[in-house]
Coordinates of C-alpha atoms and ligand atoms in Angstrom, one line a residue:
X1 CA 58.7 -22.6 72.2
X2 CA 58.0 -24.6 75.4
X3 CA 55.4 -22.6 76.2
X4 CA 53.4 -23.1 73.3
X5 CA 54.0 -26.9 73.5
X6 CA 52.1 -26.8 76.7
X7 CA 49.5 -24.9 75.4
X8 CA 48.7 -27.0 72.3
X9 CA 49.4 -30.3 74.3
X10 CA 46.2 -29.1 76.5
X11 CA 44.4 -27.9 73.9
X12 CA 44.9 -31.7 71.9
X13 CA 44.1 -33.7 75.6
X14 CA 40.8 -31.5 76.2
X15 CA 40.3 -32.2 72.7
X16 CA 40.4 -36.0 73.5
X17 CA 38.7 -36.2 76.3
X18 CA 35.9 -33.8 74.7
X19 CA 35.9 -36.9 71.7
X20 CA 35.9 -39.9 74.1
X21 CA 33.0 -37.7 76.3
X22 CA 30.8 -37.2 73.3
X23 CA 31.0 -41.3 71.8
X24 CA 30.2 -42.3 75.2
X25 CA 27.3 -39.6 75.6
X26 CA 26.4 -39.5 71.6
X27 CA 26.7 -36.0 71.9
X28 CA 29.9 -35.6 70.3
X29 CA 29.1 -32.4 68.5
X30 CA 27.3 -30.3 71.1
X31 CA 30.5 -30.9 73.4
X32 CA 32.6 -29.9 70.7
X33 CA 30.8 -27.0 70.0
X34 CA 30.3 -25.4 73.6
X35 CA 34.1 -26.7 74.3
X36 CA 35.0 -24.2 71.5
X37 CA 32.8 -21.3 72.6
X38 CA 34.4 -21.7 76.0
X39 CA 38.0 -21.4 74.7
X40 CA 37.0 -18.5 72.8
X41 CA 35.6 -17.0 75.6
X42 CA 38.6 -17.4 77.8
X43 CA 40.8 -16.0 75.1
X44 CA 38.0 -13.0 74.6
X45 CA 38.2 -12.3 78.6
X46 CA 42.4 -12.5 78.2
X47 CA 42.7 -9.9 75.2
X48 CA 40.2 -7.8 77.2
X49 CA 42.1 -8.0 80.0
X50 CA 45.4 -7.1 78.7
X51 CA 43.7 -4.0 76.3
X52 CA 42.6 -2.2 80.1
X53 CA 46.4 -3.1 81.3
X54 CA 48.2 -1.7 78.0
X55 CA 45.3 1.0 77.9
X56 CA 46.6 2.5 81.3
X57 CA 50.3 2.4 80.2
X58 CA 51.1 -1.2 81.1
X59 CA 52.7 0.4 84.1
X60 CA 51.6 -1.2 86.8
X61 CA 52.7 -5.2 87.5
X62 CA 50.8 -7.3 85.3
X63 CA 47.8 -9.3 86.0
X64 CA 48.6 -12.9 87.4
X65 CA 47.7 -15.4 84.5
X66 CA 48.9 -18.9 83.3
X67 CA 50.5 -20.2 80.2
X68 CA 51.0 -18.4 76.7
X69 CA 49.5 -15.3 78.1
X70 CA 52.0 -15.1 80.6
X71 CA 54.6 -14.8 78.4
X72 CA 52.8 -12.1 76.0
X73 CA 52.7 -10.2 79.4
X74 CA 56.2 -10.6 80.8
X75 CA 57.5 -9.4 77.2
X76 CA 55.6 -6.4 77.1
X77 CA 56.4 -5.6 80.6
X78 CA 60.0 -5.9 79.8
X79 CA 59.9 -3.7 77.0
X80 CA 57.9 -0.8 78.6
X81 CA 60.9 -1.1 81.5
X82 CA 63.7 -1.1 78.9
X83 CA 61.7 2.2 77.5
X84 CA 61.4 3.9 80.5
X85 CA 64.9 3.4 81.6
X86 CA 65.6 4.6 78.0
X87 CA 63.6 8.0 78.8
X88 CA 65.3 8.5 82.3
X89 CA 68.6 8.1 80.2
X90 CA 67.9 10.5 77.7
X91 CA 66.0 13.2 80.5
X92 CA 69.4 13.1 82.0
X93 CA 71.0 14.0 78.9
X94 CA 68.8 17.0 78.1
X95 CA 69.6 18.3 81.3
X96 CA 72.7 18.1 81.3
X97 CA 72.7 19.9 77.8
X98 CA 70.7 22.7 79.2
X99 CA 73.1 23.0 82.0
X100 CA 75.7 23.3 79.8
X101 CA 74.4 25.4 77.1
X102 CA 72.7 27.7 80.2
X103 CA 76.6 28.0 81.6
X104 CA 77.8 29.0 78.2
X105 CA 78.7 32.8 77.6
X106 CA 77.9 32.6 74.4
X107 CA 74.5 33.1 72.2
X108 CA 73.0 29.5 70.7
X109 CA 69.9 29.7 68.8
X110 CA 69.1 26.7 66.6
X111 CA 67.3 27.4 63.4
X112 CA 64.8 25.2 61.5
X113 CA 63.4 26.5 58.3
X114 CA 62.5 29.6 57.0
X115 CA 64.8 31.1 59.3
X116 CA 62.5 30.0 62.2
X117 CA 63.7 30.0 65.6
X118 CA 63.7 26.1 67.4
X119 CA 65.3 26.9 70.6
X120 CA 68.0 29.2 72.4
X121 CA 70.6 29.0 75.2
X122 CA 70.2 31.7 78.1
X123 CA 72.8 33.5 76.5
X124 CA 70.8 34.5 73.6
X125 CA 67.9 36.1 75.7
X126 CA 70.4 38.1 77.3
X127 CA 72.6 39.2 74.1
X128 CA 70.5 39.2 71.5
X129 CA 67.5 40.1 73.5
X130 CA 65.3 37.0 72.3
X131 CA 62.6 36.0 74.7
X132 CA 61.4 32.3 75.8
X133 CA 58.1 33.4 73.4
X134 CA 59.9 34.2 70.5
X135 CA 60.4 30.3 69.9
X136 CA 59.0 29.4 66.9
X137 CA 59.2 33.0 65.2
X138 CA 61.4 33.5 62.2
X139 CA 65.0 35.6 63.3
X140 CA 64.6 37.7 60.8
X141 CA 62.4 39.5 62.2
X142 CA 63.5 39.6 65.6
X143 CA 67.1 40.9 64.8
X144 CA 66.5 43.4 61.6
X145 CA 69.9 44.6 61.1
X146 CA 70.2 44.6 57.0
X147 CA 73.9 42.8 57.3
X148 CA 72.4 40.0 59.7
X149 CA 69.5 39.5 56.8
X150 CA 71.5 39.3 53.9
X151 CA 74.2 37.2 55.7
X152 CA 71.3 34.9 56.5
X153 CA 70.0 34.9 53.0
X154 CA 73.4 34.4 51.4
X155 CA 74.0 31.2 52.9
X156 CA 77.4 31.5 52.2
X157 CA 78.2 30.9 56.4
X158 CA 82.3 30.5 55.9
X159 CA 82.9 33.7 57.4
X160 CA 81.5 35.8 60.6
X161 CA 80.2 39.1 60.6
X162 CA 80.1 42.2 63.2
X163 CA 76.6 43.2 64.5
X164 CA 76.0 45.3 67.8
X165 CA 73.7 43.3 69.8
X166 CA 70.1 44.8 69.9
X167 CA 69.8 44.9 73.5
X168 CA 73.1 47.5 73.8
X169 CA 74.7 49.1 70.8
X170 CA 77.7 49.2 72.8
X171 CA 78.7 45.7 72.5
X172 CA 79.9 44.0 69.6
X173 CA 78.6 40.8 68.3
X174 CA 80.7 38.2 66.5
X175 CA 78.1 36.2 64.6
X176 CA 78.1 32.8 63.3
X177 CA 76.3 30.2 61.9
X178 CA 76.9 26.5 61.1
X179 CA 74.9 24.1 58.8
X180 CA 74.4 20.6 60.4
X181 CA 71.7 18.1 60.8
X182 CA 69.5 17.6 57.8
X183 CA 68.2 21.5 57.3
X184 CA 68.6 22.8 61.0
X185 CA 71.5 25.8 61.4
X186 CA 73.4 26.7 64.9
X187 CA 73.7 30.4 65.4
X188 CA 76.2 31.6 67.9
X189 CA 76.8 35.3 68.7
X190 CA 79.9 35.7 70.8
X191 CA 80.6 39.3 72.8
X192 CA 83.8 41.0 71.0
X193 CA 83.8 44.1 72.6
X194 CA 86.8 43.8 74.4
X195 CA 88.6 42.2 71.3
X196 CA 87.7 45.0 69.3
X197 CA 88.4 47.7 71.6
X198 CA 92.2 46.2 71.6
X199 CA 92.4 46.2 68.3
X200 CA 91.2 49.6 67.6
X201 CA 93.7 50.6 70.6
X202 CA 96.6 49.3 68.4
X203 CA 95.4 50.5 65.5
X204 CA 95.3 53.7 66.9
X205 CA 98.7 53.2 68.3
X206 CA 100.5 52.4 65.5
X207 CA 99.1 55.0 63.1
X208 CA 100.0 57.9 65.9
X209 CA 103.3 56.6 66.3
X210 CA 103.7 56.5 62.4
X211 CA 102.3 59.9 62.3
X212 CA 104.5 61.1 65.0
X213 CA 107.7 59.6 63.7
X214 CA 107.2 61.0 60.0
X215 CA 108.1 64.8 60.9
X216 CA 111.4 63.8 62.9
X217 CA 112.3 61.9 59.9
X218 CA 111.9 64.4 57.5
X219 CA 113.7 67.1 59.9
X220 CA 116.3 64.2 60.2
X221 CA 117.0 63.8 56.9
X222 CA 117.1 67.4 55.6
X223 CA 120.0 67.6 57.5
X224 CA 121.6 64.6 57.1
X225 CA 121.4 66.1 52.7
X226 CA 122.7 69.4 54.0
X227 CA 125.6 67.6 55.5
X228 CA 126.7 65.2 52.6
X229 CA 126.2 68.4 50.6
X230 CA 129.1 69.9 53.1
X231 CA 131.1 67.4 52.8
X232 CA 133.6 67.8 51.1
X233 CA 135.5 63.7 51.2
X234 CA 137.8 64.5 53.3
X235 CA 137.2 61.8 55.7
X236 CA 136.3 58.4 54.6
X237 CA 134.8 57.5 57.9
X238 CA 132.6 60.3 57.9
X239 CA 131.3 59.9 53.9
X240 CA 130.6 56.4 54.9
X241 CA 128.8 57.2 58.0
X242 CA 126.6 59.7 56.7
X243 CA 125.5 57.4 53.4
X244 CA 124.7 55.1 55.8
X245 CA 122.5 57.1 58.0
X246 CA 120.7 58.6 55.0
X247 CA 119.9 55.0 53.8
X248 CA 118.6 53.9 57.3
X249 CA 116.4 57.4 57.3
X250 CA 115.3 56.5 54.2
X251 CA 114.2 52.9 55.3
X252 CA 112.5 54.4 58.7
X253 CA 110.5 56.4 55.9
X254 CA 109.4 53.5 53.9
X255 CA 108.5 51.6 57.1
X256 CA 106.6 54.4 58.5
X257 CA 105.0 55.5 55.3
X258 CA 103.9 51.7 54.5
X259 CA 102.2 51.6 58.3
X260 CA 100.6 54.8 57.3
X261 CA 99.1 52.8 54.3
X262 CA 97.9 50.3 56.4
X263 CA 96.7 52.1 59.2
X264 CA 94.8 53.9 56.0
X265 CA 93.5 50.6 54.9
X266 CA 92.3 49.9 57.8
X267 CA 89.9 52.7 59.0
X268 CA 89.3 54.7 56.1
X269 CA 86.5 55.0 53.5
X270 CA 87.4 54.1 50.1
X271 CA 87.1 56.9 47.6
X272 CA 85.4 54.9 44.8
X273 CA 86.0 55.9 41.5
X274 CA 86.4 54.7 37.9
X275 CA 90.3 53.9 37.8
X276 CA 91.3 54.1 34.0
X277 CA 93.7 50.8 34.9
X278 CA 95.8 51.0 31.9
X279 CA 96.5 55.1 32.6
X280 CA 97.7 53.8 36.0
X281 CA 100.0 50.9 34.5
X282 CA 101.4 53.0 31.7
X283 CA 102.4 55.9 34.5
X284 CA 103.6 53.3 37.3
X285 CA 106.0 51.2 34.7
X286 CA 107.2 54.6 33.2
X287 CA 107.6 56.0 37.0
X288 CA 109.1 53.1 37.6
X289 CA 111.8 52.8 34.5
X290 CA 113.1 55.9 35.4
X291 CA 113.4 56.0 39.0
X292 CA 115.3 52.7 38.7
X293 CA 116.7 53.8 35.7
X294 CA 116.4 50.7 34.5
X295 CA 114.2 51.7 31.1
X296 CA 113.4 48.8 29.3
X297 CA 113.5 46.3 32.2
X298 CA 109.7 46.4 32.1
X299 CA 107.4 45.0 29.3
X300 CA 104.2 46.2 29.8
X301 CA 100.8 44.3 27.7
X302 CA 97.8 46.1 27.7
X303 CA 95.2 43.2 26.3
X304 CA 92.0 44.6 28.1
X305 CA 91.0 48.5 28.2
X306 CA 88.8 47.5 31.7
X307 CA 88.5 50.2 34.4
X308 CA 87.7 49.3 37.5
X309 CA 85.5 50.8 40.3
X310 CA 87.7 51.3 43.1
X311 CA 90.3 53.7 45.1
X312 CA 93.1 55.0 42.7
X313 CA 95.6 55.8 45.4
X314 CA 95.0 52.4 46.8
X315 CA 95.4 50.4 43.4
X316 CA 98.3 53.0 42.7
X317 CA 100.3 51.6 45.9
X318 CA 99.5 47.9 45.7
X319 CA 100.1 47.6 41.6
X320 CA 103.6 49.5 42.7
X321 CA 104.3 47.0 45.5
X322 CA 104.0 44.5 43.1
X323 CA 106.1 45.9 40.1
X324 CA 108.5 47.2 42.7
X325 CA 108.7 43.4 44.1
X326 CA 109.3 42.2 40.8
X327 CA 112.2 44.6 39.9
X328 CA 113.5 44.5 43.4
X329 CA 113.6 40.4 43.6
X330 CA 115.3 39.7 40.1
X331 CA 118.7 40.2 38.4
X332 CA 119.5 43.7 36.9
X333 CA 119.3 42.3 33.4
X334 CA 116.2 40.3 33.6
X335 CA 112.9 41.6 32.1
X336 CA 109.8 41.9 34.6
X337 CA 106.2 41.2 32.2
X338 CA 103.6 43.3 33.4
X339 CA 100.0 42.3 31.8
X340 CA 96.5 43.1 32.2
X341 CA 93.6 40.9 30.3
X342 CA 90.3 39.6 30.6
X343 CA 90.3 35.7 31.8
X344 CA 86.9 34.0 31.5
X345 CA 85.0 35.9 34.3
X346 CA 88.2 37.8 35.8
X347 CA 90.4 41.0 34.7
X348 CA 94.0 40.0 36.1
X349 CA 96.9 41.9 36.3
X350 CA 99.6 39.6 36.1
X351 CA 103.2 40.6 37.3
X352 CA 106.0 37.9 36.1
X353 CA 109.7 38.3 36.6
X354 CA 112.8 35.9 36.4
X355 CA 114.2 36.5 39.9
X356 CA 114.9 34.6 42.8
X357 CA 111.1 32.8 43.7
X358 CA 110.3 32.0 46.6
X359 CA 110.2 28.8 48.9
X360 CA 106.9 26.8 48.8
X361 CA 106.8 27.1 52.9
X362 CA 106.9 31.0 52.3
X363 CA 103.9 31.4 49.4
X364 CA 101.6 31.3 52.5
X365 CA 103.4 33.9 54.7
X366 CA 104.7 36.6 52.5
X367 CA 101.5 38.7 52.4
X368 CA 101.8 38.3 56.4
X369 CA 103.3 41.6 58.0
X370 CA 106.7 41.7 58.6
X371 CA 107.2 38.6 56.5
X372 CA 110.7 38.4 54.9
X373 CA 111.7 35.0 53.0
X374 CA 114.5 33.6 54.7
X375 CA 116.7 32.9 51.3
X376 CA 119.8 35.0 50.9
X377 CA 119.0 37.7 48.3
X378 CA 115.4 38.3 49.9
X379 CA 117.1 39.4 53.3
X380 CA 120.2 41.1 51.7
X381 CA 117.4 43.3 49.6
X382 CA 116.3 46.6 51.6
X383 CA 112.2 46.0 52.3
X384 CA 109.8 46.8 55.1
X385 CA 107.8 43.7 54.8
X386 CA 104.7 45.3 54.3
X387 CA 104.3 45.5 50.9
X388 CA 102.2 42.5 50.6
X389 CA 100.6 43.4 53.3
X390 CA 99.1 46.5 51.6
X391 CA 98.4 44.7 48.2
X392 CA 96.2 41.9 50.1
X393 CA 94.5 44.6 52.1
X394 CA 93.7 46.7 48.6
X395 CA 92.8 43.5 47.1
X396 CA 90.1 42.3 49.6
X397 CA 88.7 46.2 49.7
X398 CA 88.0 45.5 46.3
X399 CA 86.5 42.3 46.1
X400 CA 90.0 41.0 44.3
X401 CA 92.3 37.9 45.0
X402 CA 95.8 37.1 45.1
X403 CA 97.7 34.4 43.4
X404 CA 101.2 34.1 43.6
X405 CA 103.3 31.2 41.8
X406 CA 106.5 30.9 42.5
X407 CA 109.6 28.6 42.2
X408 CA 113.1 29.3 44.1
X409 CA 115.6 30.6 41.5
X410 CA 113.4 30.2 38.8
X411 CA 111.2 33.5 39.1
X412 CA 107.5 34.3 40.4
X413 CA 104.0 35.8 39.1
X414 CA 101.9 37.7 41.1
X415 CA 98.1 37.9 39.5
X416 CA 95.3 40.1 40.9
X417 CA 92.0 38.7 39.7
X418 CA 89.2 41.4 40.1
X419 CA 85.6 39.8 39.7
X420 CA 83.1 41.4 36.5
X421 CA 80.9 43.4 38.9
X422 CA 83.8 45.7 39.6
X423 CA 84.0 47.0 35.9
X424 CA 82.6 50.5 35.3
X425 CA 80.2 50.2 32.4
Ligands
LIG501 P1 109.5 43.6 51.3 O1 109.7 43.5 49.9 O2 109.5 45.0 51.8 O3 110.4 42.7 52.1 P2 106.9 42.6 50.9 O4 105.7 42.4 51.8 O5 106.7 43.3 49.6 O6 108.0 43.1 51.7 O7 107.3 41.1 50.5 C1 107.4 40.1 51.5 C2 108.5 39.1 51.1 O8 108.0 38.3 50.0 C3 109.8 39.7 50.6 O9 110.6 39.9 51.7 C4 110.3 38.6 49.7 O10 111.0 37.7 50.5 C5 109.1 38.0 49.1 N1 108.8 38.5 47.8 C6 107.9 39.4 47.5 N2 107.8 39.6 46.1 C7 108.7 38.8 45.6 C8 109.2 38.5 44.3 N3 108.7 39.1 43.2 N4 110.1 37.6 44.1 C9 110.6 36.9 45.2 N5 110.3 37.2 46.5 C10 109.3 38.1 46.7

């Protein structure tokens, strides 16, 4: 504000003394006329002046001038400075980024639209086998595995999936991507090989030690039945002491024929077929009922006549878990409601029963291996712990979900809601 107080307090005394000039000379309005070409000349001259200084990036120090055009300069120069010091800033910042994306192990690639490729860490040229050139190319069709396309197109990113990575078969890609920014994805491709090779190690383990265990079982307890048979009660100790050993032979056999199952789940092929559903409930509650000879304990509804595309021994073992659970977790006299019906854009199985329930803490875990409620009845109750293991396992193979409602001592239901697509027509 100063500033321009100088300037217009000159401007007003030339002015003046341009006035008092032109009554003494009588040429008032020639004086006033070349004063104002003058001024506008100077001011032409300044604006040229600071166009050439802006025009070569206002870099170097500004030219040495007087009053308001001082000022004008000084600001700018400030600004230009603040900007600068703003770049170095931000220079540092990328660098530092590209240092630490470069030291990552994983892949990044960031994607822009249509799939096209904005920029990648070092990682990805050496995993994915993506070149500095391929910037600005769409991934597709860089990495053509079908799976890594229709993942991509689904834009459903919740879950990864498996690739090998295109440079060497031999290593296994997990592969990610996350949505952020307004429209721009981060893919990230991390090396499971070792990962998976543990885990097909164990898996390989446990289904040779199963397989193993099964005929030393079945030696074991063909003549553990030939000795009960001898016996003739003679000896308490030794009645006792065999029923016992059959019943823990009998468990091992469970245990080992439900890590079979799983083992099963796990690296075999499905054998898809049309499963005539109510065929299968009618023959498991009927197995069932007599087995348990407990006839009548079950009440089975048959509202739908679906089939369903899928693995009948597989659907066979988890609708048994289920039933079995339902029998095995509820009083003698109480009736287990076994139904299948269509729901809106579902088939569900439902299994109810009246039994013990379970703790709101345990809903989460009990499809968990091993997993055993901690109430009283639930331990007391002979189980391997892996029979909700098997019926989550069948369920996702077929594209199914669990829901399990439950309340302690009042009973629980167990649905299995299989999507449309996996009706046969
Ligand atoms: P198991 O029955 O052999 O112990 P499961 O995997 O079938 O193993 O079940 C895991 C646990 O879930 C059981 O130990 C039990 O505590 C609980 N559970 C399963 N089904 C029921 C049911 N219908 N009612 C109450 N608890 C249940």
């Amino acid at each position: 504000m100063g500033v321009w107080k100088r300037e217009i307090t000159i401007v007003l005394l030339s002015l003046f003394a341009i006035v008092i000039v032109g009554f003494l000379t009588g040429a008032l309005l020639p004086l006033l006329m070349a004063a104002t070409l003058i001024f506008l000349f100077r001011q032409l001259q300044q604006i040229s002046r600071f166009e050439r200084w802006i025009s070569r990036g206002g870099k170097v120090d500004y030219p040495k001038t007087k009053g308001i055009w001082e000022d004008i300069y000084y600001h700018v120069y400030r600004l230009r400075k603040a900007e600068k010091r703003r770049k170095k800033k931000l220079r540092k910042l990328l660098e530092q980024f590209r240092d630490f994306t470069g030291a990552l192990p994983d892949a990044a690639v960031i994607l822009g639209e249509d799939d096209v490729i904005e920029w990648a860490n070092k990682a990805a040229l050496k995993v994915l086998g993506l070149q500095p050139a391929d910037k600005g190319q769409r991934i597709p069709n860089l990495i053509r595995y079908p799976e890594f396309i229709r993942y991509l197109k689904l834009q459903d990113y919740q879950e990864a999936i498996m690739l090998p990575s295109p440079v060497n078969n031999q290593i296994t890609l997990e592969v990610r991507i996350v949505n952020y920014g307004s429209g721009l994805r981060l893919l990230l491709a991390q090396d499971v090989t070792q990962v998976k090779k543990m885990e097909r190690m164990r898996k390989d383990f446990v289904a040779n030690v199963s397989h193993e265990l099964r005929t030393p079982l079945t030696v074991l307890k063909g003549y553990l039945e030939t000795l009960q048979d001898m016996d003739d009660g003679g000896s308490a100790l030794l009645t006792g002491s065999l029923e016992q050993m059959r019943g823990q032979t009998e468990r091992m056999q469970h245990l080992v024929d439900d890590l079979l199952m799983l083992t099963r789940l796990e690296t075999q092929q499905r054998r898809t077929v049309c499963v005539d559903v109510p065929a299968l409930l009618k023959q498991i509650c009927n197995e069932r009922g007599v087995v348990e000879n407990l006839a009548g304990r079950i009440e089975l509804s048959l509202a739908s006549d679906a089939n369903i595309h899928g693995d009948e021994q597989e659907l066979r073992s988890a609708f048994t878990n289920l039933v079995g659970n339902a029998l095995k977790y509820s009083p003698a006299d109480s009736v287990v409601k076994v139904r299948w019906f269509e729901d809106g854009g579902t088939v569900v199985l439902e299994v109810q029963d009246r039994g013990v329930g379970i703790a709101p803490e345990d809903i989460p875990r009990v499809t968990e291996r091993f997993y055993r409620a901690e109430s009283n009845h639930a331990r007391k109750t002979p189980g391997t712990g892996l029979g909700l293991a098997i019926v989550k396992h069948v369920l996702m193979r077929h594209d199914a979900r669990l829901h399990i409602i439950s309340e302690l001592g009042k009973g629980s239901c167990f649905s299995c809601h299989f999507p449309l697509h996996r009706l046969c027509d």
